[in-house]
Structure formats: structure tokens, C-alpha cells
Short mmCIF file of C-alpha atoms and ligand atoms in Angstrom, two decimals:
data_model
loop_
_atom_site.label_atom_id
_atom_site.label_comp_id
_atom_site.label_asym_id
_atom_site.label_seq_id
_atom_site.Cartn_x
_atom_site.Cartn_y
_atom_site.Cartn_z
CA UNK A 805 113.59 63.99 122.75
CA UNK A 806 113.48 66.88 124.52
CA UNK A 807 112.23 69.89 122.45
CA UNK A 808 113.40 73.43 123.17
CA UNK A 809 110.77 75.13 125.65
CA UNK A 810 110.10 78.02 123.20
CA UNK A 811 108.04 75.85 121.01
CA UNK A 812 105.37 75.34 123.78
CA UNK A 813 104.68 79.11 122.72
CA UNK A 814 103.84 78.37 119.39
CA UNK A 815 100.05 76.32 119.92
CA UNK A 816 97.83 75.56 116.63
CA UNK A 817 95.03 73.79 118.41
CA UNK A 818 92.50 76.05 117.56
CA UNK A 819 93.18 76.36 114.08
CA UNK A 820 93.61 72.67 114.21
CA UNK A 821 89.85 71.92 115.39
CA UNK A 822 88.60 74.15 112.88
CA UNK A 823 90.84 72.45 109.73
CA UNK A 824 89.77 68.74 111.34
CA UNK A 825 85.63 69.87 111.33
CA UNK A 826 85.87 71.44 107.89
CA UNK A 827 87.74 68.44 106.64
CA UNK A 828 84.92 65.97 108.07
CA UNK A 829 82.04 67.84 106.58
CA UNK A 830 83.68 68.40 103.03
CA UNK A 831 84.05 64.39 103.55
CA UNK A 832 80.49 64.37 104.00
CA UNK A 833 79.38 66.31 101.03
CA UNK A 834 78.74 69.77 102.52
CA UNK A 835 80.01 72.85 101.08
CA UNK A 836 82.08 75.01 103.04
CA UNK A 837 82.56 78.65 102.64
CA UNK A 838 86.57 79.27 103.60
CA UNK A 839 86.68 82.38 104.30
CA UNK A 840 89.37 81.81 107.21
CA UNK A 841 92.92 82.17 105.45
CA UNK A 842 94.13 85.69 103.83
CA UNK A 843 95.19 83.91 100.59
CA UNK A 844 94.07 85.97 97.85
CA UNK A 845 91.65 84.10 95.17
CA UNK A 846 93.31 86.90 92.20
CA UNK A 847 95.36 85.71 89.62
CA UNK A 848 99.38 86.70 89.51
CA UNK A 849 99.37 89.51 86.28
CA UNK A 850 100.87 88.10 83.35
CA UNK A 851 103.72 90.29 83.03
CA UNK A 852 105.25 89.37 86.59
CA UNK A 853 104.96 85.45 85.62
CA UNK A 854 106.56 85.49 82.93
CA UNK A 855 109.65 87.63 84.29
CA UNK A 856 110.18 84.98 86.40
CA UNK A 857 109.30 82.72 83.50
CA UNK A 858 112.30 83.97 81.25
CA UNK A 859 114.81 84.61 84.57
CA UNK A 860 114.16 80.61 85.18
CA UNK A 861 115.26 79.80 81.58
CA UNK A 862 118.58 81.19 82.09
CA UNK A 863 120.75 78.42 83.99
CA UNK A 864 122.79 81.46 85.82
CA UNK A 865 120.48 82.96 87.34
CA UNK A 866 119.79 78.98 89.37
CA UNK A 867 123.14 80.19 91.06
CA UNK A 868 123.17 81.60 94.58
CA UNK A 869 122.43 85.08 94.16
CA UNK A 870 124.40 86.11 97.46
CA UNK A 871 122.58 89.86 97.59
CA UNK A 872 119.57 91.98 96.46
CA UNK A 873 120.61 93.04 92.79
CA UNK A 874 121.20 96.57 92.23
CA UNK A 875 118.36 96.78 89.57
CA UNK A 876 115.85 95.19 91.71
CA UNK A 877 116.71 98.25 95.15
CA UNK A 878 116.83 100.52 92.32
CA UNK A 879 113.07 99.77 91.21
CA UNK A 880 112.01 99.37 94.88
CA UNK A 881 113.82 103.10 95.25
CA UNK A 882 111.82 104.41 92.31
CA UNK A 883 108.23 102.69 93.63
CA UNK A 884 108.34 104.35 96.73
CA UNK A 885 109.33 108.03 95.08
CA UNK A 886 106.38 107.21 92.55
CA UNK A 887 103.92 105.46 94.93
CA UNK A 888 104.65 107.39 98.20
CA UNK A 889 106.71 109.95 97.60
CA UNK A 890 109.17 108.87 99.91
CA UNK A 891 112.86 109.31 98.69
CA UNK A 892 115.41 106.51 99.93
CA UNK A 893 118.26 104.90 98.95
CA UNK A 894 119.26 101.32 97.92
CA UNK A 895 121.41 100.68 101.19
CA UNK A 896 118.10 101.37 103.03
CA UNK A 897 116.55 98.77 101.33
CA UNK A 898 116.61 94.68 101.43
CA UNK A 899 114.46 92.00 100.72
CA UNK A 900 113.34 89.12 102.61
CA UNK A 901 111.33 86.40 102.27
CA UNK A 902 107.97 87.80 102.50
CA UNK A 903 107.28 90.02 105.77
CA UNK A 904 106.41 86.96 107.70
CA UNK A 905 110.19 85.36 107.38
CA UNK A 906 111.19 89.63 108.27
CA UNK A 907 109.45 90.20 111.05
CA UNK A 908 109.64 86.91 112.24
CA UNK A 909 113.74 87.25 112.91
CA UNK A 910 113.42 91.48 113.47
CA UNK A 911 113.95 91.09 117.02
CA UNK A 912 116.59 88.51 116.68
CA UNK A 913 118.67 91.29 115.53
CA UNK A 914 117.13 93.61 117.47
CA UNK A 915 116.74 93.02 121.00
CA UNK A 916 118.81 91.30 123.64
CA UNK A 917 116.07 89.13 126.36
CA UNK A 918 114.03 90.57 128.24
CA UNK A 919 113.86 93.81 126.07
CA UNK A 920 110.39 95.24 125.98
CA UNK A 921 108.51 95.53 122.24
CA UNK A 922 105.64 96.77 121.93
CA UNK A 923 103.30 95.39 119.74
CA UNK A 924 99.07 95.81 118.79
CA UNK A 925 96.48 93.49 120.69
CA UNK A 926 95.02 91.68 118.57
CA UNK A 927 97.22 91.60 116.33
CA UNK A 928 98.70 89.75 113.23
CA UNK A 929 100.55 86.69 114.86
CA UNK A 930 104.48 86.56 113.76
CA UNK A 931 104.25 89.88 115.44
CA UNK A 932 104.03 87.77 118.51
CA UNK A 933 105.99 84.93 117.60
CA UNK A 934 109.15 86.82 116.54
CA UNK A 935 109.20 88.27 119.76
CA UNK A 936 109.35 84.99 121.77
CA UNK A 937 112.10 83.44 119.45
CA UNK A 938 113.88 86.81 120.94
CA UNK A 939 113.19 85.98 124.01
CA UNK A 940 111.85 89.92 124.56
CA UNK A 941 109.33 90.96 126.55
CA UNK A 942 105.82 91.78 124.86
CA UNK A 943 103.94 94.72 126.31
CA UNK A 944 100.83 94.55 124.16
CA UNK A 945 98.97 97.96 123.44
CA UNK A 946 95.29 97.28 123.01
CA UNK A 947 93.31 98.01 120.03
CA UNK A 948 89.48 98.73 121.19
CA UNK A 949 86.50 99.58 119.05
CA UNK A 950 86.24 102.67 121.44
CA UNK A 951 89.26 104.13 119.33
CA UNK A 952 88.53 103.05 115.83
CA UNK A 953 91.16 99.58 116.65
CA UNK A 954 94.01 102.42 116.02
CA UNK A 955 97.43 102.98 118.07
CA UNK A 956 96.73 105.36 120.75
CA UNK A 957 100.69 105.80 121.82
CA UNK A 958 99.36 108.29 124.73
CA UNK A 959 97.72 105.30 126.62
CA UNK A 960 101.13 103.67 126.78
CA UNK A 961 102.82 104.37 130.26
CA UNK A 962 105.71 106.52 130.45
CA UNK A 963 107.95 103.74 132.26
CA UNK A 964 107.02 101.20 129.28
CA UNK A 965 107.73 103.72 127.01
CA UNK A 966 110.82 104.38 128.00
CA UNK A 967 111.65 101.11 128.31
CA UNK A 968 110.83 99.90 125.01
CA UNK A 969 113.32 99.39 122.23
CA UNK A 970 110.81 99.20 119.21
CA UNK A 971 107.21 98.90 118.58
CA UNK A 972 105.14 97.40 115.66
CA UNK A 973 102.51 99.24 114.31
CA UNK A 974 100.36 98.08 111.13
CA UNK A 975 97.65 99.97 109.06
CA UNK A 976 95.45 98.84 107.37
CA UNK A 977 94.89 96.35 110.29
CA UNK A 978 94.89 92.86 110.36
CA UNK A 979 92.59 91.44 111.65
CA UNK A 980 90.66 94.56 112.56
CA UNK A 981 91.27 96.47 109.43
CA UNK A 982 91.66 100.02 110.73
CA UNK A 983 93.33 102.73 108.61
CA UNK A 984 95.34 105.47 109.66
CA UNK A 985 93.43 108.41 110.44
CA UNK A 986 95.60 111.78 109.60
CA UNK A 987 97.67 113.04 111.66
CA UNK A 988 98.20 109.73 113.28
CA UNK A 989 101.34 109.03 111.96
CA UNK A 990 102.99 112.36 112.98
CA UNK A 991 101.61 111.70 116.75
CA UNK A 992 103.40 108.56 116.65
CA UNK A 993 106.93 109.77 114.84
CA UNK A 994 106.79 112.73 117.75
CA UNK A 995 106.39 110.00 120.24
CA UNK A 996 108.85 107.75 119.48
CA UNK A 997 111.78 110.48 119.16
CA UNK A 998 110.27 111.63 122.39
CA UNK A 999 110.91 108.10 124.42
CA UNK A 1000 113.78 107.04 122.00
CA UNK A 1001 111.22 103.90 120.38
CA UNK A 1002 112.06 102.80 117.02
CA UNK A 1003 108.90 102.06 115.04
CA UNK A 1004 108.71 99.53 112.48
CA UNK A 1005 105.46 99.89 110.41
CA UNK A 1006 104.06 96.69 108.33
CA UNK A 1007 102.91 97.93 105.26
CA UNK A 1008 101.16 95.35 103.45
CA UNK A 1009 97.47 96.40 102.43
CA UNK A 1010 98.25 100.30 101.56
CA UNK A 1011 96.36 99.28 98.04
CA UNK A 1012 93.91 97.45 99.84
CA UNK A 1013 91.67 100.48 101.23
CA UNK A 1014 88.28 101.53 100.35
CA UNK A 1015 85.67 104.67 99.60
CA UNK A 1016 88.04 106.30 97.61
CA UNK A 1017 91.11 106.77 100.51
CA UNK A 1018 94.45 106.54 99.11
CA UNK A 1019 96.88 104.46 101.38
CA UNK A 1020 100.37 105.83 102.23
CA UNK A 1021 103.88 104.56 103.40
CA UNK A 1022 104.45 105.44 107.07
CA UNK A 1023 107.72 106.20 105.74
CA UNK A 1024 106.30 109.54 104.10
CA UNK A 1025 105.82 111.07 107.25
CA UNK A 1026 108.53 113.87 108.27
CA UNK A 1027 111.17 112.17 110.59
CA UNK A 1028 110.34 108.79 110.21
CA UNK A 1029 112.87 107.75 108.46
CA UNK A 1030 115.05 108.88 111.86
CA UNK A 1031 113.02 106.93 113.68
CA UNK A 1032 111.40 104.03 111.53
CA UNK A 1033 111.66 101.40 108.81
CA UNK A 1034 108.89 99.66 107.18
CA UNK A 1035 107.83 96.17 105.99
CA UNK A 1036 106.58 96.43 101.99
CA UNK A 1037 105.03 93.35 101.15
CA UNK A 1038 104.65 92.86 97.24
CA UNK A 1039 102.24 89.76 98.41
CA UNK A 1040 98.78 91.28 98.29
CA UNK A 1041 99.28 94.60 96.06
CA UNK A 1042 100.56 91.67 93.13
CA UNK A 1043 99.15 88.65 94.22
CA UNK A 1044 102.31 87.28 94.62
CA UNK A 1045 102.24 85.62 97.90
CA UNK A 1046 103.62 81.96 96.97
CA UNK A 1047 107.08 83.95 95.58
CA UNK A 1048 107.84 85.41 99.32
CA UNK A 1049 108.36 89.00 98.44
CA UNK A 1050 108.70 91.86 100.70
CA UNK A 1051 111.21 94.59 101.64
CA UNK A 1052 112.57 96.00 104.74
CA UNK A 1053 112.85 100.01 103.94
CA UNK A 1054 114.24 102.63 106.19
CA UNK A 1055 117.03 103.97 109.02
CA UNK A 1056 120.23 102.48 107.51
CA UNK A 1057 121.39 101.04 110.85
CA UNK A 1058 119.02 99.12 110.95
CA UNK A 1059 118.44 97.60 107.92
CA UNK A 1060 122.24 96.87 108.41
CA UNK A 1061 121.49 95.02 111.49
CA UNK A 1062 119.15 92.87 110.11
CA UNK A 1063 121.18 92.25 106.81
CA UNK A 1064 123.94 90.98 108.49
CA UNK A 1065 121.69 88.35 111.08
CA UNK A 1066 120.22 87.39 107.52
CA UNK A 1067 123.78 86.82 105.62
CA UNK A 1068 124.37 84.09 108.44
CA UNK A 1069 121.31 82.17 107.42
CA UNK A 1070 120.61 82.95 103.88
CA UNK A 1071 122.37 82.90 100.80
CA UNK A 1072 119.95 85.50 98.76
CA UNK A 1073 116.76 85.40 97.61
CA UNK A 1074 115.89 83.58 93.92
CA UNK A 1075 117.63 85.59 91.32
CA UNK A 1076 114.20 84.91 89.04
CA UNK A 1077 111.99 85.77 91.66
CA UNK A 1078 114.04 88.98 92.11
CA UNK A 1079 113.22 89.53 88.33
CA UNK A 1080 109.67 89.02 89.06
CA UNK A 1081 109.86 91.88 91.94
CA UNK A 1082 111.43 94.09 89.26
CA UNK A 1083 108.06 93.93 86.65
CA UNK A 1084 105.76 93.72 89.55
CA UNK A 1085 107.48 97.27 90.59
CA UNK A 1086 108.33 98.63 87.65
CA UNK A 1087 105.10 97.08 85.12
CA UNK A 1088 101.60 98.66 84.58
CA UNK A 1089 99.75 99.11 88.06
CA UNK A 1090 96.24 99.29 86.91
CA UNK A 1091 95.32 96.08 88.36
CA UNK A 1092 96.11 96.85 92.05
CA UNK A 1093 93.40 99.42 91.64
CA UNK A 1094 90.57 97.05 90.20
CA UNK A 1095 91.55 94.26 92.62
CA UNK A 1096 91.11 97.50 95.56
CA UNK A 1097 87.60 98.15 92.91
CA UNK A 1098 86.86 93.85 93.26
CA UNK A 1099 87.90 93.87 97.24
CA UNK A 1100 85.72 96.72 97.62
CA UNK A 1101 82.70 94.66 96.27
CA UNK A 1102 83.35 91.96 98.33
CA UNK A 1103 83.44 94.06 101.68
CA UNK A 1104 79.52 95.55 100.46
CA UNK A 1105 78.75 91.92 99.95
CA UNK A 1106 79.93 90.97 103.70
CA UNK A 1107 79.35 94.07 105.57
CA UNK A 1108 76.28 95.29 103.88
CA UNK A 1109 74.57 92.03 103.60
CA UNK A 1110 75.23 90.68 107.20
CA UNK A 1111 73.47 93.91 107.91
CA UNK A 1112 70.43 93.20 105.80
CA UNK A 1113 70.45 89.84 107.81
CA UNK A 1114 70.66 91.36 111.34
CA UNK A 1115 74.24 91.05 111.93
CA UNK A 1116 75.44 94.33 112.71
CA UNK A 1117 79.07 94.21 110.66
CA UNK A 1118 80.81 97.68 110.39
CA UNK A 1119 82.19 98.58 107.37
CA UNK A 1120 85.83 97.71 107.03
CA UNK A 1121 87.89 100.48 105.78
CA UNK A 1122 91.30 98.58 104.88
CA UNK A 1123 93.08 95.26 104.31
CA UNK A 1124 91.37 91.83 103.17
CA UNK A 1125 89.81 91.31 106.31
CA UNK A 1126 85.81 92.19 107.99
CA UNK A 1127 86.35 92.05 111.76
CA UNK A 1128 82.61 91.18 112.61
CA UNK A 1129 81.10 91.13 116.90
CA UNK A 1130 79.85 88.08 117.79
CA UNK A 1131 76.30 87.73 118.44
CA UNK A 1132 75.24 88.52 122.03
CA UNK A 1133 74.44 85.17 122.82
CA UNK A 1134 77.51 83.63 122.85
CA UNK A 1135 80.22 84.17 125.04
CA UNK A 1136 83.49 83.26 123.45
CA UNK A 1137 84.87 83.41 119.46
CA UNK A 1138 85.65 80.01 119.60
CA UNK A 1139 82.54 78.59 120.16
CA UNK A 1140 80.74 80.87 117.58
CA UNK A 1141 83.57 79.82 114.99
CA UNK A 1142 82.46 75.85 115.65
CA UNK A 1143 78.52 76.78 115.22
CA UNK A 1144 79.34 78.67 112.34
CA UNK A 1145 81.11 75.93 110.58
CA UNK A 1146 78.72 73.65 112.10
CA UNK A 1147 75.23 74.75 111.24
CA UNK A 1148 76.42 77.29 108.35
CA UNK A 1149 79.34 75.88 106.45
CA UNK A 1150 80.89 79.31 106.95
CA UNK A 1151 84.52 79.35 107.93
CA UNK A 1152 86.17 81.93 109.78
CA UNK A 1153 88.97 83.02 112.24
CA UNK A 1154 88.17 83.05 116.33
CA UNK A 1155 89.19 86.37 117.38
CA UNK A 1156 90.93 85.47 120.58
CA UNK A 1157 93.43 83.47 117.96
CA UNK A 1158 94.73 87.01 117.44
CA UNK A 1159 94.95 88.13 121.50
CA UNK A 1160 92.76 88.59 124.26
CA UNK A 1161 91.34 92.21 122.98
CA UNK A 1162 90.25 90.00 119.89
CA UNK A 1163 87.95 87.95 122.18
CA UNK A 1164 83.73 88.85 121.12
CA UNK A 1165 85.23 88.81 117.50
CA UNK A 1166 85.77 86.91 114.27
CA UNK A 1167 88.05 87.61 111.36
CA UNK A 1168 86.32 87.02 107.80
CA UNK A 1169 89.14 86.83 105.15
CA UNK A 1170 87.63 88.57 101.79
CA UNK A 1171 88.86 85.16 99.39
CA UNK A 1172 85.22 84.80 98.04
CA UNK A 1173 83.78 86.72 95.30
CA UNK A 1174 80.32 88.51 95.80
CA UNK A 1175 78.21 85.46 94.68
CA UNK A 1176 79.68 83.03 97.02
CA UNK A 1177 79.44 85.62 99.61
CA UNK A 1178 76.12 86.58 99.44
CA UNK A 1179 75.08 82.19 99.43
CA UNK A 1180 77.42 82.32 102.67
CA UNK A 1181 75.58 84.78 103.98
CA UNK A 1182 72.15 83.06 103.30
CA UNK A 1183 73.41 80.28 105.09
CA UNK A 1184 74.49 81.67 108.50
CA UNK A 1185 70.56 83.33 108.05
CA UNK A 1186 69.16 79.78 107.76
CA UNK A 1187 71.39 78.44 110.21
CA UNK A 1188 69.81 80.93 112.93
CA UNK A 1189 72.80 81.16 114.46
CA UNK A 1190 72.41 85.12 114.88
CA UNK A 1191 69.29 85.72 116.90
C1 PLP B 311 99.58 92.46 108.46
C2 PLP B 311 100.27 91.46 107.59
N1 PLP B 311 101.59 91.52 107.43
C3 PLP B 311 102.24 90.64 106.65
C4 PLP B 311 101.57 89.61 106.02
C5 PLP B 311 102.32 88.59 105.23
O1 PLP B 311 103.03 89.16 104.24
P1 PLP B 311 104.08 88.27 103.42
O2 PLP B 311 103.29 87.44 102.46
O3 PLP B 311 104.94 89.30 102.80
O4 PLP B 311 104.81 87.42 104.42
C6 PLP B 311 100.20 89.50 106.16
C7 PLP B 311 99.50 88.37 105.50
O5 PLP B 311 98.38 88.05 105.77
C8 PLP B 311 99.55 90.43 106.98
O6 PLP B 311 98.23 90.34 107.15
#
């Protein structure tokens, strides 16, 4: 048969290589440190489990739920006054099915082909993908060490920028884990009425961010809500990420838009599930800061002891991820991913997987407490894969 052409887009082999070597050495008895995927090791707090516990015991709520129930944009309404500060209402808000499913049809309902978007390199990669099931036109905005991996919007050129119907923006980063710096978000809102952009901000690590910074919406900005929505992931915040949560927030028209390209291929999400959202949201929140307090750890563990080994690992200041150089002697990600799994045991993501500005990189995903860390670490030493 014949496939459609767009799926030639979509290539795994890298990540396929990787799976197929780690597979053959766990056959052969070695231990592997995956530190590859961002699937958080945490356990799901009690409270939201059982929510969705109870909900599932009731046979109406198996029924198609056909909308987001007032109680549950009410809550999400109330977390973002509480949380952020931000006041919006519940026909700015709906859910989707995690932001991966949300971004991945945004420009669906967004862009006719051959529309420009304009969207981080590297970068996190439905960013990408959504885009070609669009059939728009990427213009990728790089993300260099030179500027601290942030947005610089002036760097974009005025035609392109005028051009451009939306861009994505994301902080804290993945994979390079950058945070906003202040004043960045203003810089961008002032841009983007400027050139007529509409900015759509993925919010998912804003409680994953370390020495004592406190994360915000973009949404909290003034005039970004004329401008902007946002994608709130409950994934990583409440280790929820098997129950597909997340929320797209902002300008009414275009949370419309989306709605109604969603309402032709979705009946609603889990009624249960939108129970869980609701004690997730509205339940105690002192575990999002220890798991920030138990992330932290784990980032000293990677950063500071690749440094004690000679690897010279910046801090990373946001997200679940350590975006670490490759070691001068080897000239592509790839091949230092392969060595690394090969000599070390040590799994991790090739940073060209992300875009070309990710090449002379690897992604570590913090899923590994300290311990396990620090014997990963020992490894890649012995391996003498560094020097
Ligand atoms: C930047 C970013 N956005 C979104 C997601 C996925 O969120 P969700 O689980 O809501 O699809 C991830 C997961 O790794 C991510 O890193």
C-alpha cells in the first residue's frame, strides 16, 4: 500500500538503534542506566488515585462525557488565580489529552499550508511534528549556549516575522532546560503585538525549577492573554502522565478554534480522569515542592558529579532534563550516545534527535535517584569515554 508521504517525516531510527543495543545488553546481563525517556520515577499522590478510584466505581461516569465539566474549568480557573495569579475564565479553558495530543493538532486548527510557525531549535519534538501534519512551514529560531538556550525574538527577521502566524515558545526548556530570565516574557508579548504573532507557551515544568526560583505562567504577563494561550500540563507537577492531562488556557478565539477541530474527533475526555484533574488541582500541593526538593538532588548528583569526573556539565536551572556537551573528541551526538551505552551502560538522548542546534549535545532525563546516579556516573569514569 501506498502510505501517505507525510509519514516519511516522522523517522524513529535513532531512537530505534539505541532501544535495540540496550535491549541486547540487558539480554546479556549488563545493567543499564535509562536515563533517556522523561517518564518520571515519582509515585501518583494518593489523593488523585483514588478520585479517579471512586469516579470509576460509578457506572455513569463510563458514559461519554461530551465536554470539560464545569467543576473541573472551575478548579483549573482557581489554580491559575492561586498558582499564577493569572485571572481567566472557564470558556478560556479546555482540556486535552496531555499537551502532546494539543500541540500535536494546534496547527491543524491553526494554520492553512504553507503558513510559517515558528518554533525553538532544538526543541521538544511534537513541536515539529504538529507542524508537518499542518502542512506549515517551520522557520526554526535557534537556541545557542551563547544566549543562555533562551528565545531571542530580535534575531528573528522582520519578513519572517511578519509572516508568521504563531510561534511556540517553552520554559523551562526541554531538552536544554533554560528558564525564563525576567523581563523576557514582556520582550516577547511586545513583539508579538508588534508583528501580529500569536504565541503559544508550553508550560509543563513551571514546578520543576531549581535554587530557590519560583516558576510562572507566561500567561501572567500584561497582554498576553491578547496575544497568547498556554499549554498546562498536570503530567509532571502530579506525576500523572499515564492519565493524559493538560489544558489549553488563554485568548478565547482560540481556544474556540481548537475546541471545535477537537469536537470532530473526540467525544470528551474520561469523566474519572476529569475527577482526578479536580484533586490534583484543588488537593494539598506540598508534594510538587519536595519532588522540585528530590529533582533538585538529582541535578547536584548529575551536574556536580560529572564535574568532579571531568565532564564539564552546567547546572540545569529547569525541567527534568541536564543538557550535557559532548566530549571534544567526538564529533557527532550519535556516536557518543552508542559509546555511552556501549562501554558505560549509560543511556541517554543524541542531541541532534531534537534539531540540528542540538548537535555536540546529549539530553540526560533526571528518572534516577541520586544513588543510581552517582554508580552511572562511576561508570562513564571507568568507561574512559571522556578524556
Ligand atoms: C516541553 C514538554 N511539553 C509537553 C510534554 C508532554 O506533556 P503531556 O504529558 O501533557 O503530553 C513534555 C514531556 O516530556 C515536555 O517535555
Amino acid at each position: 500500500m501506498q502510505f501517505a508521504d507525510r509519514l516519511n517525516r516522522f523517522g524513529a531510527e535513532i531512537f530505534a538503534a539505541l532501544n535495540q543495543k540496550k535491549l541486547e545488553l540487558e539480554a546479556g546481563g549488563r545493567k543499564v542506566y535509562n536515563m533517556s525517556v522523561g517518564t518520571p520515577d515519582f509515585v501518583t499522590p494518593e489523593h488523585i488515585r483514588k478520585a479517579l478510584a471512586e469516579a470509576a466505581m460509578d457506572p455513569e461516569n463510563w458514559k461519554y462525557s461530551l465536554r470539560d465539566i464545569p467543576e473541573l474549568l472551575d478548579s483549573v480557573c482557581r489554580y491559575y488565580k492561586k498558582r499564577y495569579g493569572v485571572d481567566i475564565e472557564p470558556s478560556q479553558v479546555m482540556s486535552c489529552y496531555g499537551t502532546q495530543e494539543g500541540v500535536g493538532h494546534l496547527a491543524l486548527a491553526l494554520c492553512n499550508k504553507g503558513d510559517i510557525v515558528l518554533l525553538p531549535d532544538p526543541c521538544y519534538p511534537v513541536f515539529q511534528a504538529g507542524n508537518f501534519l499542518a502542512e506549515a512551514e517551520p522557520y526554526y529560531y535557534p537556541l545557542t549556549k551563547e544566549n543562555d538556550f533562551l528565545p531571542d525574538v530580535r534575531s528573528i527577521p522582520e519578513d519572517i516575522a511578519r509572516k508568521a502566524k504563531y510561534m511556540i515558545v517553552s520554559l523551562p526548556a526541554n531538552p536544554v532546560g533554560a528558564i525564563a530570565k525576567p523581563g523576557i516574557y514582556d520582550e516577547i508579548v511586545e513583539w508579538a503585538k508588534k508583528y501580529d504573532v500569536f504565541i503559544v507557551h508550553d508550560n509543563a515544568y513551571s514546578d520543576i525549577i531549581f535554587d530557590g526560583i519560583e516558576g510562572h505562567s507566561f500567561l501572567a504577563t500584561p497582554g498576553a492573554l491578547d496575544i497568547g494561550a498556554e499549554f498546562f500540563s498536570l503530567s509532571k507537577s502530579f506525576d500523572v502522565t499515564g492519565a493524559r492531562i493538560s489544558f489549553l488556557i488563554g485568548r478565547k478565539d482560540v481556544v474556540d478554534a481548537v475546541r471545535l477541530l477537537r469536537s470532530q474527533i473526540d467525544f470528551g475526555m474520561f469523566l474519572p480522569i476529569q475527577k482526578a484533574a479536580i484533586a490534583a488541582l484543588d488537593g494539598p500541593q506540598e508534594m510538587v515542592k519536595e519532588q522540585c526538593d528530590d529533582y533538585q538532588k538529582r541535578r547536584d548528583a548529575l551536574c556536580g558529579g560529572a564535574r568532579k569526573i571531568g565532564w564539564n556539565i552546567p547546572d540545569t536551572k529547569g525541567s527534568m532534563f541536564v543538557w550535557a556537551p559532548i566530549p571534544e573528541k567526538y564529533d557527532s551526538s550519535m556516536t557518543f550516545c552508542m559509546d555511552l551505552l556501549n562501554k558505560a551502560g549509560v543511556l541517554c538522548t543524541p542531541g541532534a534527535s531534537f534539531g540540528p542546534h542540538g548537535e555536540g549535545y546529549v539530553r540526560f532525563a533526571l528518572v534516577l535517584p541520586p544513588k543510581q546516579i552517582e554508580e552511572a556516573l562511576q561508570a562513564i569514569k571507568n568507561a574512559g569515554v571522556l578524556g
